[in-house]
Amino acid sequence: MSGTWYLLWAYIISVALLWGYAATLWLGWRRVGRRSGTTDITSRKEHYS
Amino acid sequence: MKRLGACAIHGYWLVTVALFAAVIAMLIFYTPVDRELGAVQKVFYLHLPVAINGFAAAFLVFVASVGYLWTRSMWWDDLAAAAGKVTVLFCAIILITGVFWGRSAWGVWWTWSPRLTFSLVLFLLYVVYVLIRPTIDSPQRRAVICAVYGIIAFLDVPLVYLSVRLMPDIHPSSISLEPAMRTTLLAWFAPVTMLMIGLVGARFALNRRLRHFAHEPSDELAHPAGISPLGAGGFGGHA
Protein backbone atom coordinates (compact mmCIF):
# COMPACT_ATOMS: atom_id res chain seq x y z
CA MET A 1 0.00 0.00 0.00
CA SER A 2 1.31 3.45 -0.86
CA GLY A 3 1.55 6.52 1.39
CA THR A 4 -1.58 7.96 -0.23
CA TRP A 5 -3.62 4.91 0.81
CA TYR A 6 -2.31 5.09 4.38
CA LEU A 7 -3.24 8.78 4.43
CA LEU A 8 -6.70 8.06 3.04
CA TRP A 9 -7.44 5.28 5.52
CA ALA A 10 -6.16 7.33 8.47
CA TYR A 11 -8.52 10.19 7.58
CA ILE A 12 -11.51 7.96 6.72
CA ILE A 13 -11.32 6.08 10.05
CA SER A 14 -10.65 9.24 12.11
CA VAL A 15 -13.41 11.33 10.53
CA ALA A 16 -15.85 8.39 10.79
CA LEU A 17 -15.06 8.02 14.52
CA LEU A 18 -15.37 11.74 15.27
CA TRP A 19 -18.62 12.32 13.39
CA GLY A 20 -19.96 8.87 14.26
CA TYR A 21 -19.69 9.79 17.94
CA ALA A 22 -21.34 13.15 17.24
CA ALA A 23 -24.19 11.26 15.51
CA THR A 24 -24.69 8.93 18.50
CA LEU A 25 -24.96 12.00 20.76
CA TRP A 26 -27.51 13.54 18.43
CA LEU A 27 -29.54 10.29 18.49
CA GLY A 28 -29.24 10.23 22.30
CA TRP A 29 -30.63 13.77 22.48
CA ARG A 30 -33.54 12.79 20.23
CA ARG A 31 -34.33 9.72 22.36
CA VAL A 32 -34.21 11.74 25.56
CA GLY A 33 -36.28 14.45 23.90
CA ARG A 34 -38.99 11.90 23.07
CA ARG A 35 -39.09 10.75 26.70
CA SER A 36 -39.65 14.34 27.81
CA GLY A 37 -42.32 14.91 25.16
CA THR A 38 -40.29 16.97 22.72
CA THR A 39 -37.35 16.33 20.40
CA ASP A 40 -36.01 19.81 21.10
CA ILE A 41 -34.57 19.37 24.57
CA THR A 42 -33.14 22.88 24.53
CA SER A 43 -36.74 24.08 24.89
CA ARG A 44 -37.11 22.33 28.26
CA LYS A 45 -34.60 24.22 30.33
CA GLU A 46 -36.67 23.85 33.51
CA HIS A 47 -35.19 20.37 34.04
CA TYR A 48 -31.74 21.84 34.58
CA SER A 49 -32.82 23.82 37.63
CA MET B 1 -34.68 33.14 24.30
CA LYS B 2 -35.01 29.33 24.14
CA ARG B 3 -35.20 29.54 20.35
CA LEU B 4 -32.07 31.69 20.35
CA GLY B 5 -30.21 29.01 22.32
CA ALA B 6 -31.27 26.28 19.90
CA CYS B 7 -30.21 28.47 16.94
CA ALA B 8 -26.81 29.11 18.56
CA ILE B 9 -26.23 25.35 19.01
CA HIS B 10 -27.26 24.60 15.41
CA GLY B 11 -25.08 27.48 14.21
CA TYR B 12 -22.10 26.16 16.19
CA TRP B 13 -22.38 22.72 14.59
CA LEU B 14 -22.90 24.16 11.12
CA VAL B 15 -19.74 26.27 11.48
CA THR B 16 -17.82 23.20 12.75
CA VAL B 17 -18.94 21.07 9.78
CA ALA B 18 -18.16 23.90 7.33
CA LEU B 19 -14.68 24.43 8.82
CA PHE B 20 -14.03 20.68 8.70
CA ALA B 21 -14.95 20.59 5.01
CA ALA B 22 -12.81 23.68 4.38
CA VAL B 23 -9.65 22.25 5.99
CA ILE B 24 -10.07 18.95 4.13
CA ALA B 25 -10.32 20.93 0.86
CA MET B 26 -7.26 22.93 1.98
CA LEU B 27 -5.37 19.69 2.59
CA ILE B 28 -6.18 18.37 -0.89
CA PHE B 29 -5.80 21.53 -3.02
CA TYR B 30 -3.51 23.89 -1.09
CA THR B 31 -1.06 22.01 1.13
CA PRO B 32 2.14 20.89 -0.61
CA VAL B 33 3.28 17.26 -0.45
CA ASP B 34 6.34 16.71 1.75
CA ARG B 35 9.43 15.91 -0.33
CA GLU B 36 10.85 13.31 2.09
CA LEU B 37 7.79 11.55 3.53
CA GLY B 38 5.36 11.98 0.65
CA ALA B 39 1.55 12.11 0.97
CA VAL B 40 1.41 10.33 4.33
CA GLN B 41 2.96 13.40 6.01
CA LYS B 42 -0.48 15.00 5.70
CA VAL B 43 -1.68 12.73 8.54
CA PHE B 44 0.24 15.15 10.78
CA TYR B 45 -2.35 17.95 10.26
CA LEU B 46 -5.00 15.83 11.96
CA HIS B 47 -2.68 13.97 14.35
CA LEU B 48 -1.27 17.01 16.20
CA PRO B 49 -4.52 19.00 16.73
CA VAL B 50 -6.29 15.81 17.89
CA ALA B 51 -3.40 15.07 20.27
CA ILE B 52 -3.46 18.58 21.79
CA ASN B 53 -7.26 18.49 22.12
CA GLY B 54 -7.12 14.98 23.59
CA PHE B 55 -4.75 16.30 26.26
CA ALA B 56 -7.11 19.25 26.81
CA ALA B 57 -10.04 16.85 27.30
CA ALA B 58 -7.95 14.82 29.79
CA PHE B 59 -7.12 18.08 31.60
CA LEU B 60 -10.86 18.83 31.72
CA VAL B 61 -11.42 15.45 33.42
CA PHE B 62 -8.70 16.43 35.92
CA VAL B 63 -10.23 19.87 36.59
CA ALA B 64 -13.77 18.45 36.89
CA SER B 65 -12.52 15.70 39.22
CA VAL B 66 -10.87 18.27 41.49
CA GLY B 67 -14.06 20.36 41.20
CA TYR B 68 -16.19 17.44 42.37
CA LEU B 69 -13.97 16.57 45.32
CA TRP B 70 -13.91 20.27 46.29
CA THR B 71 -17.64 21.02 45.96
CA ARG B 72 -19.34 17.56 45.94
CA SER B 73 -21.58 18.87 43.17
CA MET B 74 -22.72 16.29 40.60
CA TRP B 75 -22.39 19.00 37.96
CA TRP B 76 -18.62 18.40 38.04
CA ASP B 77 -19.06 14.62 37.90
CA ASP B 78 -21.21 14.93 34.77
CA LEU B 79 -18.57 17.16 33.19
CA ALA B 80 -15.77 14.70 34.06
CA ALA B 81 -17.78 11.80 32.59
CA ALA B 82 -18.38 13.73 29.36
CA ALA B 83 -14.72 14.78 29.01
CA GLY B 84 -13.57 11.21 29.81
CA LYS B 85 -15.47 9.77 26.84
CA VAL B 86 -14.14 12.43 24.49
CA THR B 87 -10.59 11.76 25.77
CA VAL B 88 -10.99 8.07 24.81
CA LEU B 89 -12.21 9.04 21.35
CA PHE B 90 -9.37 11.49 20.75
CA CYS B 91 -6.72 9.10 22.12
CA ALA B 92 -8.03 6.39 19.76
CA ILE B 93 -7.58 8.78 16.83
CA ILE B 94 -4.06 9.74 18.00
CA LEU B 95 -3.14 6.04 17.93
CA ILE B 96 -4.88 5.29 14.61
CA THR B 97 -3.30 8.22 12.75
CA GLY B 98 0.02 7.38 14.43
CA VAL B 99 0.12 3.76 13.29
CA PHE B 100 -0.63 4.70 9.68
CA TRP B 101 2.18 7.28 9.83
CA GLY B 102 4.52 4.71 11.44
CA ARG B 103 3.79 2.04 8.84
CA SER B 104 4.62 4.42 6.01
CA ALA B 105 7.49 6.39 7.60
CA TRP B 106 9.19 3.73 9.75
CA GLY B 107 8.01 0.55 7.99
CA VAL B 108 6.27 -0.86 11.10
CA TRP B 109 2.72 -0.53 12.42
CA TRP B 110 3.85 -0.30 16.01
CA THR B 111 7.04 0.05 18.02
CA TRP B 112 7.38 0.24 21.81
CA SER B 113 8.99 3.68 21.84
CA PRO B 114 8.42 5.77 25.01
CA ARG B 115 5.92 8.21 23.45
CA LEU B 116 3.90 5.51 21.70
CA THR B 117 3.83 3.39 24.85
CA PHE B 118 2.74 6.28 27.09
CA SER B 119 0.09 7.24 24.50
CA LEU B 120 -1.28 3.68 24.52
CA VAL B 121 -1.26 3.74 28.35
CA LEU B 122 -3.16 7.05 28.26
CA PHE B 123 -5.80 5.55 25.97
CA LEU B 124 -6.18 2.45 28.18
CA LEU B 125 -6.37 4.56 31.37
CA TYR B 126 -9.35 6.50 30.02
CA VAL B 127 -10.99 3.37 28.54
CA VAL B 128 -10.91 1.96 32.09
CA TYR B 129 -12.27 5.30 33.40
CA VAL B 130 -15.26 5.04 31.05
CA LEU B 131 -15.76 1.31 31.77
CA ILE B 132 -15.71 1.54 35.58
CA ARG B 133 -18.34 4.30 35.78
CA PRO B 134 -21.41 2.15 34.99
CA THR B 135 -20.22 -0.65 37.32
CA ILE B 136 -20.67 1.50 40.46
CA ASP B 137 -24.34 1.82 41.45
CA SER B 138 -24.16 4.52 44.11
CA PRO B 139 -23.92 7.97 42.41
CA GLN B 140 -21.87 9.46 45.26
CA ARG B 141 -19.50 6.51 45.46
CA ARG B 142 -19.12 6.48 41.66
CA ALA B 143 -18.35 10.21 41.61
CA VAL B 144 -15.70 9.98 44.36
CA ILE B 145 -13.94 6.91 42.93
CA CYS B 146 -13.93 8.34 39.39
CA ALA B 147 -12.74 11.74 40.60
CA VAL B 148 -9.73 10.20 42.36
CA TYR B 149 -9.07 7.99 39.33
CA GLY B 150 -9.42 10.98 36.94
CA ILE B 151 -6.80 12.94 38.87
CA ILE B 152 -4.32 10.03 38.92
CA ALA B 153 -4.91 9.15 35.23
CA PHE B 154 -4.01 12.69 34.17
CA LEU B 155 -0.43 12.16 35.46
CA ASP B 156 0.25 10.22 32.23
CA VAL B 157 -0.30 13.32 30.05
CA PRO B 158 2.98 15.08 31.08
CA LEU B 159 4.73 11.73 30.60
CA VAL B 160 3.48 11.53 26.99
CA TYR B 161 4.66 15.09 26.37
CA LEU B 162 8.04 14.81 28.09
CA SER B 163 8.94 11.25 27.05
CA VAL B 164 10.19 12.30 23.62
CA ARG B 165 12.44 14.97 25.18
CA LEU B 166 13.79 12.98 28.10
CA MET B 167 14.29 9.56 26.49
CA PRO B 168 15.66 8.35 23.16
CA ASP B 169 12.66 7.97 20.86
CA ILE B 170 11.91 7.27 17.20
CA HIS B 171 8.94 9.67 17.41
CA PRO B 172 9.87 13.16 16.09
CA SER B 173 10.01 15.82 18.83
CA SER B 174 9.67 18.73 16.40
CA ILE B 175 9.05 19.10 12.67
CA SER B 176 10.08 22.03 10.47
CA LEU B 177 7.25 23.13 8.18
CA GLU B 178 7.03 25.32 5.09
CA PRO B 179 4.74 28.40 5.50
CA ALA B 180 1.84 26.74 3.59
CA MET B 181 2.15 23.65 5.79
CA ARG B 182 2.19 25.78 8.94
CA THR B 183 -0.97 27.60 7.77
CA THR B 184 -2.71 24.26 7.17
CA LEU B 185 -1.70 23.00 10.61
CA LEU B 186 -3.02 26.14 12.32
CA ALA B 187 -6.25 25.94 10.28
CA TRP B 188 -6.85 22.34 11.39
CA PHE B 189 -6.80 23.40 15.04
CA ALA B 190 -10.05 25.40 14.58
CA PRO B 191 -12.52 22.62 13.60
CA VAL B 192 -10.85 19.99 15.79
CA THR B 193 -11.00 22.27 18.86
CA MET B 194 -14.61 23.23 18.07
CA LEU B 195 -15.48 19.55 17.68
CA MET B 196 -13.87 18.65 21.02
CA ILE B 197 -15.75 21.46 22.83
CA GLY B 198 -19.00 20.59 21.03
CA LEU B 199 -18.75 16.87 21.84
CA VAL B 200 -17.94 17.50 25.52
CA GLY B 201 -20.78 20.04 25.71
CA ALA B 202 -23.31 17.74 24.02
CA ARG B 203 -22.33 14.74 26.15
CA PHE B 204 -22.43 16.87 29.30
CA ALA B 205 -25.95 18.16 28.51
CA LEU B 206 -27.06 14.58 27.81
CA ASN B 207 -25.55 13.39 31.12
CA ARG B 208 -27.44 16.14 33.00
CA ARG B 209 -30.68 15.19 31.33
CA LEU B 210 -30.20 11.45 31.91
CA ARG B 211 -29.41 12.08 35.57
CA HIS B 212 -32.69 13.95 35.85
CA PHE B 213 -34.63 11.06 34.28
CA ALA B 214 -32.90 8.58 36.59
CA HIS B 215 -34.12 10.69 39.56
CA GLU B 216 -30.59 11.07 40.84
CA PRO B 217 -29.76 14.13 42.93
CA SER B 218 -28.23 16.60 40.50
CA ASP B 219 -26.39 18.65 43.10
CA GLU B 220 -25.19 17.28 46.41
CA LEU B 221 -24.61 20.76 47.81
CA ALA B 222 -28.26 21.68 47.38
CA HIS B 223 -29.40 18.44 48.98
CA PRO B 224 -26.66 17.34 51.40
CA ALA B 225 -28.72 14.52 52.88
CA GLY B 226 -29.24 13.00 49.43
CA ILE B 227 -32.98 13.81 49.55
CA SER B 228 -33.78 15.89 46.54
CA PRO B 229 -37.09 17.17 45.21
CA LEU B 230 -36.30 15.00 42.17
CA GLY B 231 -36.26 11.90 44.37
CA ALA B 232 -33.45 9.43 45.00
CA GLY B 233 -32.64 6.13 43.39
CA GLY B 234 -29.94 4.00 41.84
CA PHE B 235 -28.74 4.63 38.36
CA GLY B 236 -26.05 2.49 36.89
CA GLY B 237 -25.43 3.04 33.24
CA HIS B 238 -25.73 6.59 32.06
CA ALA B 239 -22.27 8.10 32.29
GROMACS .gro file of C-alpha atoms in nm:
model
  288
    1MET     CA    1   0.000   0.000   0.000
    2SER     CA    2   0.131   0.345  -0.086
    3GLY     CA    3   0.155   0.652   0.139
    4THR     CA    4  -0.158   0.796  -0.023
    5TRP     CA    5  -0.362   0.491   0.081
    6TYR     CA    6  -0.231   0.509   0.438
    7LEU     CA    7  -0.324   0.878   0.443
    8LEU     CA    8  -0.670   0.806   0.304
    9TRP     CA    9  -0.744   0.528   0.552
   10ALA     CA   10  -0.616   0.733   0.847
   11TYR     CA   11  -0.852   1.019   0.758
   12ILE     CA   12  -1.151   0.796   0.672
   13ILE     CA   13  -1.132   0.608   1.005
   14SER     CA   14  -1.065   0.924   1.211
   15VAL     CA   15  -1.341   1.133   1.053
   16ALA     CA   16  -1.585   0.839   1.079
   17LEU     CA   17  -1.506   0.802   1.452
   18LEU     CA   18  -1.537   1.174   1.527
   19TRP     CA   19  -1.862   1.232   1.339
   20GLY     CA   20  -1.996   0.887   1.426
   21TYR     CA   21  -1.969   0.979   1.794
   22ALA     CA   22  -2.134   1.315   1.724
   23ALA     CA   23  -2.419   1.126   1.551
   24THR     CA   24  -2.469   0.893   1.850
   25LEU     CA   25  -2.496   1.200   2.076
   26TRP     CA   26  -2.751   1.354   1.843
   27LEU     CA   27  -2.954   1.029   1.849
   28GLY     CA   28  -2.924   1.023   2.230
   29TRP     CA   29  -3.063   1.377   2.248
   30ARG     CA   30  -3.354   1.279   2.023
   31ARG     CA   31  -3.433   0.972   2.236
   32VAL     CA   32  -3.421   1.174   2.556
   33GLY     CA   33  -3.628   1.445   2.390
   34ARG     CA   34  -3.899   1.190   2.307
   35ARG     CA   35  -3.909   1.075   2.670
   36SER     CA   36  -3.965   1.434   2.781
   37GLY     CA   37  -4.232   1.491   2.516
   38THR     CA   38  -4.029   1.697   2.272
   39THR     CA   39  -3.735   1.633   2.040
   40ASP     CA   40  -3.601   1.981   2.110
   41ILE     CA   41  -3.457   1.937   2.457
   42THR     CA   42  -3.314   2.288   2.453
   43SER     CA   43  -3.674   2.408   2.489
   44ARG     CA   44  -3.711   2.233   2.826
   45LYS     CA   45  -3.460   2.422   3.033
   46GLU     CA   46  -3.667   2.385   3.351
   47HIS     CA   47  -3.519   2.037   3.404
   48TYR     CA   48  -3.174   2.184   3.458
   49SER     CA   49  -3.282   2.382   3.763
   50MET     CA   50  -3.468   3.314   2.430
   51LYS     CA   51  -3.501   2.933   2.414
   52ARG     CA   52  -3.520   2.954   2.035
   53LEU     CA   53  -3.207   3.169   2.035
   54GLY     CA   54  -3.021   2.901   2.232
   55ALA     CA   55  -3.127   2.628   1.990
   56CYS     CA   56  -3.021   2.847   1.694
   57ALA     CA   57  -2.681   2.911   1.856
   58ILE     CA   58  -2.623   2.535   1.901
   59HIS     CA   59  -2.726   2.460   1.541
   60GLY     CA   60  -2.508   2.748   1.421
   61TYR     CA   61  -2.210   2.616   1.619
   62TRP     CA   62  -2.238   2.272   1.459
   63LEU     CA   63  -2.290   2.416   1.112
   64VAL     CA   64  -1.974   2.627   1.148
   65THR     CA   65  -1.782   2.320   1.275
   66VAL     CA   66  -1.894   2.107   0.978
   67ALA     CA   67  -1.816   2.390   0.733
   68LEU     CA   68  -1.468   2.443   0.882
   69PHE     CA   69  -1.403   2.068   0.870
   70ALA     CA   70  -1.495   2.059   0.501
   71ALA     CA   71  -1.281   2.368   0.438
   72VAL     CA   72  -0.965   2.225   0.599
   73ILE     CA   73  -1.007   1.895   0.413
   74ALA     CA   74  -1.032   2.093   0.086
   75MET     CA   75  -0.726   2.293   0.198
   76LEU     CA   76  -0.537   1.969   0.259
   77ILE     CA   77  -0.618   1.837  -0.089
   78PHE     CA   78  -0.580   2.153  -0.302
   79TYR     CA   79  -0.351   2.389  -0.109
   80THR     CA   80  -0.106   2.201   0.113
   81PRO     CA   81   0.214   2.089  -0.061
   82VAL     CA   82   0.328   1.726  -0.045
   83ASP     CA   83   0.634   1.671   0.175
   84ARG     CA   84   0.943   1.591  -0.033
   85GLU     CA   85   1.085   1.331   0.209
   86LEU     CA   86   0.779   1.155   0.353
   87GLY     CA   87   0.536   1.198   0.065
   88ALA     CA   88   0.155   1.211   0.097
   89VAL     CA   89   0.141   1.033   0.433
   90GLN     CA   90   0.296   1.340   0.601
   91LYS     CA   91  -0.048   1.500   0.570
   92VAL     CA   92  -0.168   1.273   0.854
   93PHE     CA   93   0.024   1.515   1.078
   94TYR     CA   94  -0.235   1.795   1.026
   95LEU     CA   95  -0.500   1.583   1.196
   96HIS     CA   96  -0.268   1.397   1.435
   97LEU     CA   97  -0.127   1.701   1.620
   98PRO     CA   98  -0.452   1.900   1.673
   99VAL     CA   99  -0.629   1.581   1.789
  100ALA     CA  100  -0.340   1.507   2.027
  101ILE     CA  101  -0.346   1.858   2.179
  102ASN     CA  102  -0.726   1.849   2.212
  103GLY     CA  103  -0.712   1.498   2.359
  104PHE     CA  104  -0.475   1.630   2.626
  105ALA     CA  105  -0.711   1.925   2.681
  106ALA     CA  106  -1.004   1.685   2.730
  107ALA     CA  107  -0.795   1.482   2.979
  108PHE     CA  108  -0.712   1.808   3.160
  109LEU     CA  109  -1.086   1.883   3.172
  110VAL     CA  110  -1.142   1.545   3.342
  111PHE     CA  111  -0.870   1.643   3.592
  112VAL     CA  112  -1.023   1.987   3.659
  113ALA     CA  113  -1.377   1.845   3.689
  114SER     CA  114  -1.252   1.570   3.922
  115VAL     CA  115  -1.087   1.827   4.149
  116GLY     CA  116  -1.406   2.036   4.120
  117TYR     CA  117  -1.619   1.744   4.237
  118LEU     CA  118  -1.397   1.657   4.532
  119TRP     CA  119  -1.391   2.027   4.629
  120THR     CA  120  -1.764   2.102   4.596
  121ARG     CA  121  -1.934   1.756   4.594
  122SER     CA  122  -2.158   1.887   4.317
  123MET     CA  123  -2.272   1.629   4.060
  124TRP     CA  124  -2.239   1.900   3.796
  125TRP     CA  125  -1.862   1.840   3.804
  126ASP     CA  126  -1.906   1.462   3.790
  127ASP     CA  127  -2.121   1.493   3.477
  128LEU     CA  128  -1.857   1.716   3.319
  129ALA     CA  129  -1.577   1.470   3.406
  130ALA     CA  130  -1.778   1.180   3.259
  131ALA     CA  131  -1.838   1.373   2.936
  132ALA     CA  132  -1.472   1.478   2.901
  133GLY     CA  133  -1.357   1.121   2.981
  134LYS     CA  134  -1.547   0.977   2.684
  135VAL     CA  135  -1.414   1.243   2.449
  136THR     CA  136  -1.059   1.176   2.577
  137VAL     CA  137  -1.099   0.807   2.481
  138LEU     CA  138  -1.221   0.904   2.135
  139PHE     CA  139  -0.937   1.149   2.075
  140CYS     CA  140  -0.672   0.910   2.212
  141ALA     CA  141  -0.803   0.639   1.976
  142ILE     CA  142  -0.758   0.878   1.683
  143ILE     CA  143  -0.406   0.974   1.800
  144LEU     CA  144  -0.314   0.604   1.793
  145ILE     CA  145  -0.488   0.529   1.461
  146THR     CA  146  -0.330   0.822   1.275
  147GLY     CA  147   0.002   0.738   1.443
  148VAL     CA  148   0.012   0.376   1.329
  149PHE     CA  149  -0.063   0.470   0.968
  150TRP     CA  150   0.218   0.728   0.983
  151GLY     CA  151   0.452   0.471   1.144
  152ARG     CA  152   0.379   0.204   0.884
  153SER     CA  153   0.462   0.442   0.601
  154ALA     CA  154   0.749   0.639   0.760
  155TRP     CA  155   0.919   0.373   0.975
  156GLY     CA  156   0.801   0.055   0.799
  157VAL     CA  157   0.627  -0.086   1.110
  158TRP     CA  158   0.272  -0.053   1.242
  159TRP     CA  159   0.385  -0.030   1.601
  160THR     CA  160   0.704   0.005   1.802
  161TRP     CA  161   0.738   0.024   2.181
  162SER     CA  162   0.899   0.368   2.184
  163PRO     CA  163   0.842   0.577   2.501
  164ARG     CA  164   0.592   0.821   2.345
  165LEU     CA  165   0.390   0.551   2.170
  166THR     CA  166   0.383   0.339   2.485
  167PHE     CA  167   0.274   0.628   2.709
  168SER     CA  168   0.009   0.724   2.450
  169LEU     CA  169  -0.128   0.368   2.452
  170VAL     CA  170  -0.126   0.374   2.835
  171LEU     CA  171  -0.316   0.705   2.826
  172PHE     CA  172  -0.580   0.555   2.597
  173LEU     CA  173  -0.618   0.245   2.818
  174LEU     CA  174  -0.637   0.456   3.137
  175TYR     CA  175  -0.935   0.650   3.002
  176VAL     CA  176  -1.099   0.337   2.854
  177VAL     CA  177  -1.091   0.196   3.209
  178TYR     CA  178  -1.227   0.530   3.340
  179VAL     CA  179  -1.526   0.504   3.105
  180LEU     CA  180  -1.576   0.131   3.177
  181ILE     CA  181  -1.571   0.154   3.558
  182ARG     CA  182  -1.834   0.430   3.578
  183PRO     CA  183  -2.141   0.215   3.499
  184THR     CA  184  -2.022  -0.065   3.732
  185ILE     CA  185  -2.067   0.150   4.046
  186ASP     CA  186  -2.434   0.182   4.145
  187SER     CA  187  -2.416   0.452   4.411
  188PRO     CA  188  -2.392   0.797   4.241
  189GLN     CA  189  -2.187   0.946   4.526
  190ARG     CA  190  -1.950   0.651   4.546
  191ARG     CA  191  -1.912   0.648   4.166
  192ALA     CA  192  -1.835   1.021   4.161
  193VAL     CA  193  -1.570   0.998   4.436
  194ILE     CA  194  -1.394   0.691   4.293
  195CYS     CA  195  -1.393   0.834   3.939
  196ALA     CA  196  -1.274   1.174   4.060
  197VAL     CA  197  -0.973   1.020   4.236
  198TYR     CA  198  -0.907   0.799   3.933
  199GLY     CA  199  -0.942   1.098   3.694
  200ILE     CA  200  -0.680   1.294   3.887
  201ILE     CA  201  -0.432   1.003   3.892
  202ALA     CA  202  -0.491   0.915   3.523
  203PHE     CA  203  -0.401   1.269   3.417
  204LEU     CA  204  -0.043   1.216   3.546
  205ASP     CA  205   0.025   1.022   3.223
  206VAL     CA  206  -0.030   1.332   3.005
  207PRO     CA  207   0.298   1.508   3.108
  208LEU     CA  208   0.473   1.173   3.060
  209VAL     CA  209   0.348   1.153   2.699
  210TYR     CA  210   0.466   1.509   2.637
  211LEU     CA  211   0.804   1.481   2.809
  212SER     CA  212   0.894   1.125   2.705
  213VAL     CA  213   1.019   1.230   2.362
  214ARG     CA  214   1.244   1.497   2.518
  215LEU     CA  215   1.379   1.298   2.810
  216MET     CA  216   1.429   0.956   2.649
  217PRO     CA  217   1.566   0.835   2.316
  218ASP     CA  218   1.266   0.797   2.086
  219ILE     CA  219   1.191   0.727   1.720
  220HIS     CA  220   0.894   0.967   1.741
  221PRO     CA  221   0.987   1.316   1.609
  222SER     CA  222   1.001   1.582   1.883
  223SER     CA  223   0.967   1.873   1.640
  224ILE     CA  224   0.905   1.910   1.267
  225SER     CA  225   1.008   2.203   1.047
  226LEU     CA  226   0.725   2.313   0.818
  227GLU     CA  227   0.703   2.532   0.509
  228PRO     CA  228   0.474   2.840   0.550
  229ALA     CA  229   0.184   2.674   0.359
  230MET     CA  230   0.215   2.365   0.579
  231ARG     CA  231   0.219   2.578   0.894
  232THR     CA  232  -0.097   2.760   0.777
  233THR     CA  233  -0.271   2.426   0.717
  234LEU     CA  234  -0.170   2.300   1.061
  235LEU     CA  235  -0.302   2.614   1.232
  236ALA     CA  236  -0.625   2.594   1.028
  237TRP     CA  237  -0.685   2.234   1.139
  238PHE     CA  238  -0.680   2.340   1.504
  239ALA     CA  239  -1.005   2.540   1.458
  240PRO     CA  240  -1.252   2.262   1.360
  241VAL     CA  241  -1.085   1.999   1.579
  242THR     CA  242  -1.100   2.227   1.886
  243MET     CA  243  -1.461   2.323   1.807
  244LEU     CA  244  -1.548   1.955   1.768
  245MET     CA  245  -1.387   1.865   2.102
  246ILE     CA  246  -1.575   2.146   2.283
  247GLY     CA  247  -1.900   2.059   2.103
  248LEU     CA  248  -1.875   1.687   2.184
  249VAL     CA  249  -1.794   1.750   2.552
  250GLY     CA  250  -2.078   2.004   2.571
  251ALA     CA  251  -2.331   1.774   2.402
  252ARG     CA  252  -2.233   1.474   2.615
  253PHE     CA  253  -2.243   1.687   2.930
  254ALA     CA  254  -2.595   1.816   2.851
  255LEU     CA  255  -2.706   1.458   2.781
  256ASN     CA  256  -2.555   1.339   3.112
  257ARG     CA  257  -2.744   1.614   3.300
  258ARG     CA  258  -3.068   1.519   3.133
  259LEU     CA  259  -3.020   1.145   3.191
  260ARG     CA  260  -2.941   1.208   3.557
  261HIS     CA  261  -3.269   1.395   3.585
  262PHE     CA  262  -3.463   1.106   3.428
  263ALA     CA  263  -3.290   0.858   3.659
  264HIS     CA  264  -3.412   1.069   3.956
  265GLU     CA  265  -3.059   1.107   4.084
  266PRO     CA  266  -2.976   1.413   4.293
  267SER     CA  267  -2.823   1.660   4.050
  268ASP     CA  268  -2.639   1.865   4.310
  269GLU     CA  269  -2.519   1.728   4.641
  270LEU     CA  270  -2.461   2.076   4.781
  271ALA     CA  271  -2.826   2.168   4.738
  272HIS     CA  272  -2.940   1.844   4.898
  273PRO     CA  273  -2.666   1.734   5.140
  274ALA     CA  274  -2.872   1.452   5.288
  275GLY     CA  275  -2.924   1.300   4.943
  276ILE     CA  276  -3.298   1.381   4.955
  277SER     CA  277  -3.378   1.589   4.654
  278PRO     CA  278  -3.709   1.717   4.521
  279LEU     CA  279  -3.630   1.500   4.217
  280GLY     CA  280  -3.626   1.190   4.437
  281ALA     CA  281  -3.345   0.943   4.500
  282GLY     CA  282  -3.264   0.613   4.339
  283GLY     CA  283  -2.994   0.400   4.184
  284PHE     CA  284  -2.874   0.463   3.836
  285GLY     CA  285  -2.605   0.249   3.689
  286GLY     CA  286  -2.543   0.304   3.324
  287HIS     CA  287  -2.573   0.659   3.206
  288ALA     CA  288  -2.227   0.810   3.229
   0.00000   0.00000   0.00000
